[in-house]
Amino acid sequence: MSLTNLNLNQSKSIWKKSNFPSVLILCIFCFSHCNLSDDKVFQFCDNFNHELKCIEPKTENDIVFLDQTKFKKENPTYEDFGNFLYFTARETPGFRLVLDSPWNGKTSEEFRSEYNAFLLYGSTKERMEGNSFQPKTVVSFHYLGALLKEEFRHIGIAKNPFQIEALGPIVLTYIVKVPGKEPISKVRTIQLRWKP
Protein backbone atom coordinates (compact mmCIF):
# COMPACT_ATOMS: atom_id res chain seq x y z
CA MET A 1 0.00 0.00 0.00
CA SER A 2 1.41 3.37 -0.92
CA LEU A 3 1.67 6.32 1.43
CA THR A 4 -0.90 8.23 -0.65
CA ASN A 5 -3.54 5.48 -0.29
CA LEU A 6 -2.86 5.25 3.44
CA ASN A 7 -3.45 8.99 3.95
CA LEU A 8 -6.62 8.92 1.83
CA ASN A 9 -8.06 5.98 3.79
CA GLN A 10 -7.19 7.64 7.12
CA SER A 11 -8.89 10.93 6.14
CA LYS A 12 -12.08 9.06 5.10
CA SER A 13 -12.27 7.22 8.40
CA ILE A 14 -11.57 10.42 10.39
CA TRP A 15 -14.40 12.20 8.51
CA LYS A 16 -16.81 9.37 9.24
CA LYS A 17 -15.95 9.32 12.95
CA SER A 18 -15.96 13.08 13.47
CA ASN A 19 -19.20 13.77 11.58
CA PHE A 20 -21.21 10.84 12.88
CA PRO A 21 -22.58 12.70 15.95
CA SER A 22 -23.57 15.69 13.80
CA VAL A 23 -25.32 13.50 11.24
CA LEU A 24 -27.09 11.57 14.01
CA ILE A 25 -28.33 14.79 15.66
CA LEU A 26 -29.51 16.13 12.29
CA CYS A 27 -31.43 12.90 11.58
CA ILE A 28 -33.09 12.92 15.01
CA PHE A 29 -34.08 16.55 14.57
CA CYS A 30 -35.58 15.89 11.12
CA PHE A 31 -37.50 12.84 12.26
CA SER A 32 -38.89 14.55 15.34
CA HIS A 33 -40.02 17.66 13.43
CA CYS A 34 -40.85 16.19 10.05
CA ASN A 35 -42.68 13.22 11.54
CA LEU A 36 -45.80 15.27 12.37
CA SER A 37 -47.50 15.40 9.01
CA ASP A 38 -50.73 17.38 8.77
CA ASP A 39 -52.85 14.27 9.35
CA LYS A 40 -50.92 13.53 12.57
CA VAL A 41 -51.21 17.11 13.87
CA PHE A 42 -54.96 17.62 13.20
CA GLN A 43 -57.28 14.62 13.24
CA PHE A 44 -61.06 14.58 12.87
CA CYS A 45 -62.38 12.56 15.79
CA ASP A 46 -65.78 12.25 17.45
CA ASN A 47 -64.81 10.47 20.69
CA PHE A 48 -61.76 10.39 22.96
CA ASN A 49 -60.52 8.43 25.96
CA HIS A 50 -59.14 9.89 29.22
CA GLU A 51 -55.62 10.07 27.73
CA LEU A 52 -57.08 12.20 24.87
CA LYS A 53 -56.40 9.49 22.31
CA CYS A 54 -58.92 9.25 19.50
CA ILE A 55 -61.23 6.24 19.81
CA GLU A 56 -63.64 7.24 17.00
CA PRO A 57 -61.57 8.60 14.11
CA LYS A 58 -63.37 10.31 11.24
CA THR A 59 -62.49 11.50 7.75
CA GLU A 60 -63.25 14.56 5.65
CA ASN A 61 -66.27 12.73 4.19
CA ASP A 62 -68.37 10.50 6.42
CA ILE A 63 -71.74 8.84 6.48
CA VAL A 64 -73.25 8.67 9.96
CA PHE A 65 -75.96 6.05 10.47
CA LEU A 66 -78.61 6.85 13.06
CA ASP A 67 -81.03 4.50 14.78
CA GLN A 68 -84.50 5.61 13.63
CA THR A 69 -86.18 3.42 16.26
CA LYS A 70 -84.87 5.82 18.94
CA PHE A 71 -86.40 8.85 17.20
CA LYS A 72 -89.85 8.47 18.73
CA LYS A 73 -91.56 11.72 17.75
CA GLU A 74 -94.75 11.60 15.73
CA ASN A 75 -94.70 14.08 12.85
CA PRO A 76 -91.21 15.31 13.80
CA THR A 77 -89.94 18.76 12.90
CA TYR A 78 -86.38 19.83 12.11
CA GLU A 79 -86.15 21.13 15.68
CA ASP A 80 -87.19 17.69 16.98
CA PHE A 81 -84.46 16.13 14.88
CA GLY A 82 -81.90 18.55 16.33
CA ASN A 83 -83.03 17.52 19.83
CA PHE A 84 -82.73 13.85 18.85
CA LEU A 85 -79.15 14.42 17.66
CA TYR A 86 -78.30 16.29 20.86
CA PHE A 87 -79.99 14.21 23.55
CA THR A 88 -80.29 10.71 22.06
CA ALA A 89 -77.83 10.13 19.21
CA ARG A 90 -75.30 12.46 20.86
CA GLU A 91 -73.41 13.14 17.65
CA THR A 92 -70.34 15.17 18.55
CA PRO A 93 -68.09 16.22 15.68
CA GLY A 94 -64.66 17.02 17.02
CA PHE A 95 -60.93 16.88 16.48
CA ARG A 96 -57.64 16.07 18.16
CA LEU A 97 -54.69 18.44 17.80
CA VAL A 98 -51.05 17.63 18.59
CA LEU A 99 -49.00 20.69 19.55
CA ASP A 100 -45.41 21.38 18.47
CA SER A 101 -44.26 21.89 22.06
CA PRO A 102 -45.90 21.86 25.50
CA TRP A 103 -48.58 24.58 25.55
CA ASN A 104 -46.86 25.99 22.41
CA GLY A 105 -44.41 27.82 24.64
CA LYS A 106 -47.09 29.48 26.77
CA THR A 107 -48.10 28.77 30.34
CA SER A 108 -51.04 26.41 30.77
CA GLU A 109 -53.26 29.29 31.90
CA GLU A 110 -52.27 31.53 28.96
CA PHE A 111 -52.83 28.72 26.49
CA ARG A 112 -56.27 27.84 27.85
CA SER A 113 -57.44 31.46 27.95
CA GLU A 114 -56.30 32.20 24.38
CA TYR A 115 -57.47 28.91 22.80
CA ASN A 116 -60.73 28.95 20.81
CA ALA A 117 -62.39 26.39 18.56
CA PHE A 118 -65.50 27.02 16.46
CA LEU A 119 -67.78 24.90 14.31
CA LEU A 120 -69.66 26.44 11.39
CA TYR A 121 -72.66 25.12 9.47
CA GLY A 122 -74.36 27.37 6.94
CA SER A 123 -74.47 30.82 8.50
CA THR A 124 -74.30 29.49 12.08
CA LYS A 125 -71.01 29.65 13.98
CA GLU A 126 -70.76 28.26 17.51
CA ARG A 127 -67.89 27.92 19.95
CA MET A 128 -67.14 24.24 20.54
CA GLU A 129 -68.57 23.15 23.90
CA GLY A 130 -66.09 20.48 24.90
CA ASN A 131 -62.37 21.17 25.27
CA SER A 132 -59.77 19.05 27.06
CA PHE A 133 -56.11 19.92 27.36
CA GLN A 134 -52.80 18.22 27.98
CA PRO A 135 -49.42 19.91 27.50
CA LYS A 136 -49.02 18.61 23.92
CA THR A 137 -52.59 17.58 23.01
CA VAL A 138 -55.91 19.38 22.69
CA VAL A 139 -59.29 17.84 21.88
CA SER A 140 -62.47 19.75 21.14
CA PHE A 141 -66.01 18.70 20.20
CA HIS A 142 -69.44 20.19 19.73
CA TYR A 143 -72.97 18.79 19.75
CA LEU A 144 -74.18 18.54 16.17
CA GLY A 145 -77.82 18.80 17.27
CA ALA A 146 -77.26 22.22 18.86
CA LEU A 147 -75.53 23.56 15.75
CA LEU A 148 -78.17 22.23 13.34
CA LYS A 149 -81.08 23.49 15.48
CA GLU A 150 -79.62 26.99 15.44
CA GLU A 151 -79.21 26.91 11.66
CA PHE A 152 -82.74 25.50 11.21
CA ARG A 153 -84.08 28.43 13.24
CA HIS A 154 -81.98 30.90 11.30
CA ILE A 155 -83.26 29.73 7.90
CA GLY A 156 -86.83 29.38 9.15
CA ILE A 157 -87.39 25.61 8.89
CA ALA A 158 -87.22 24.60 12.58
CA LYS A 159 -90.99 23.94 12.78
CA ASN A 160 -91.26 22.34 9.32
CA PRO A 161 -91.86 18.57 8.97
CA PHE A 162 -88.52 16.76 9.00
CA GLN A 163 -87.30 14.32 6.36
CA ILE A 164 -83.72 13.08 6.55
CA GLU A 165 -83.50 12.81 2.76
CA ALA A 166 -84.10 16.56 2.41
CA LEU A 167 -81.23 17.39 4.75
CA GLY A 168 -78.49 16.65 2.21
CA PRO A 169 -74.78 16.76 2.98
CA ILE A 170 -73.83 18.74 6.08
CA VAL A 171 -70.68 20.75 5.40
CA LEU A 172 -68.93 21.64 8.65
CA THR A 173 -66.05 24.10 8.93
CA TYR A 174 -63.74 23.80 11.90
CA ILE A 175 -61.84 26.95 12.88
CA VAL A 176 -59.22 26.58 15.57
CA LYS A 177 -57.27 29.46 17.11
CA VAL A 178 -54.25 28.01 18.87
CA PRO A 179 -51.92 30.33 20.79
CA GLY A 180 -48.56 30.53 19.04
CA LYS A 181 -49.85 29.15 15.71
CA GLU A 182 -51.65 30.38 12.63
CA PRO A 183 -55.42 29.70 12.75
CA ILE A 184 -56.41 26.27 11.45
CA SER A 185 -59.40 25.84 9.14
CA LYS A 186 -60.64 22.39 8.05
CA VAL A 187 -63.78 21.25 6.25
CA ARG A 188 -65.65 18.00 6.84
CA THR A 189 -68.78 16.74 5.12
CA ILE A 190 -71.23 14.49 6.95
CA GLN A 191 -74.23 12.69 5.50
CA LEU A 192 -76.83 11.56 8.02
CA ARG A 193 -78.81 8.44 7.17
CA TRP A 194 -81.05 5.99 8.98
CA LYS A 195 -79.54 2.60 9.71
CA PRO A 196 -80.84 -0.01 7.25
XYZ file of C-alpha atoms in Angstrom, residues 10-109:
100
model
C -7.192 7.637 7.118
C -8.888 10.927 6.139
C -12.083 9.058 5.096
C -12.272 7.217 8.400
C -11.567 10.416 10.389
C -14.398 12.199 8.509
C -16.806 9.368 9.241
C -15.951 9.320 12.948
C -15.962 13.077 13.474
C -19.198 13.774 11.579
C -21.210 10.836 12.880
C -22.577 12.697 15.950
C -23.575 15.688 13.798
C -25.316 13.505 11.236
C -27.093 11.574 14.005
C -28.333 14.791 15.660
C -29.511 16.127 12.287
C -31.434 12.900 11.581
C -33.088 12.919 15.014
C -34.076 16.553 14.571
C -35.576 15.893 11.120
C -37.505 12.839 12.259
C -38.888 14.546 15.341
C -40.019 17.656 13.432
C -40.846 16.185 10.046
C -42.685 13.222 11.544
C -45.801 15.272 12.368
C -47.501 15.397 9.013
C -50.727 17.376 8.770
C -52.849 14.270 9.346
C -50.918 13.534 12.572
C -51.211 17.105 13.871
C -54.956 17.618 13.198
C -57.279 14.620 13.237
C -61.062 14.582 12.870
C -62.379 12.564 15.792
C -65.781 12.247 17.454
C -64.808 10.472 20.688
C -61.758 10.387 22.959
C -60.516 8.431 25.964
C -59.135 9.891 29.215
C -55.625 10.071 27.729
C -57.078 12.199 24.868
C -56.399 9.487 22.310
C -58.923 9.255 19.498
C -61.234 6.241 19.811
C -63.645 7.238 17.003
C -61.569 8.600 14.107
C -63.366 10.310 11.237
C -62.493 11.504 7.754
C -63.254 14.560 5.647
C -66.269 12.733 4.186
C -68.365 10.504 6.422
C -71.739 8.843 6.480
C -73.245 8.675 9.965
C -75.957 6.051 10.465
C -78.611 6.852 13.056
C -81.031 4.498 14.779
C -84.495 5.610 13.629
C -86.183 3.423 16.259
C -84.872 5.822 18.938
C -86.403 8.852 17.201
C -89.854 8.466 18.730
C -91.559 11.723 17.752
C -94.747 11.600 15.726
C -94.696 14.082 12.845
C -91.211 15.311 13.801
C -89.937 18.764 12.904
C -86.384 19.835 12.110
C -86.146 21.127 15.679
C -87.189 17.691 16.984
C -84.464 16.134 14.877
C -81.900 18.546 16.332
C -83.031 17.520 19.825
C -82.731 13.854 18.846
C -79.152 14.422 17.656
C -78.302 16.288 20.858
C -79.992 14.211 23.549
C -80.286 10.711 22.062
C -77.834 10.134 19.212
C -75.297 12.461 20.858
C -73.410 13.137 17.646
C -70.337 15.174 18.551
C -68.086 16.225 15.679
C -64.661 17.023 17.016
C -60.931 16.876 16.476
C -57.638 16.067 18.158
C -54.695 18.436 17.796
C -51.050 17.632 18.590
C -48.997 20.687 19.550
C -45.406 21.382 18.474
C -44.262 21.889 22.061
C -45.900 21.865 25.499
C -48.577 24.576 25.547
C -46.860 25.986 22.409
C -44.411 27.817 24.635
C -47.086 29.483 26.775
C -48.099 28.767 30.341
C -51.037 26.407 30.770
C -53.262 29.293 31.899
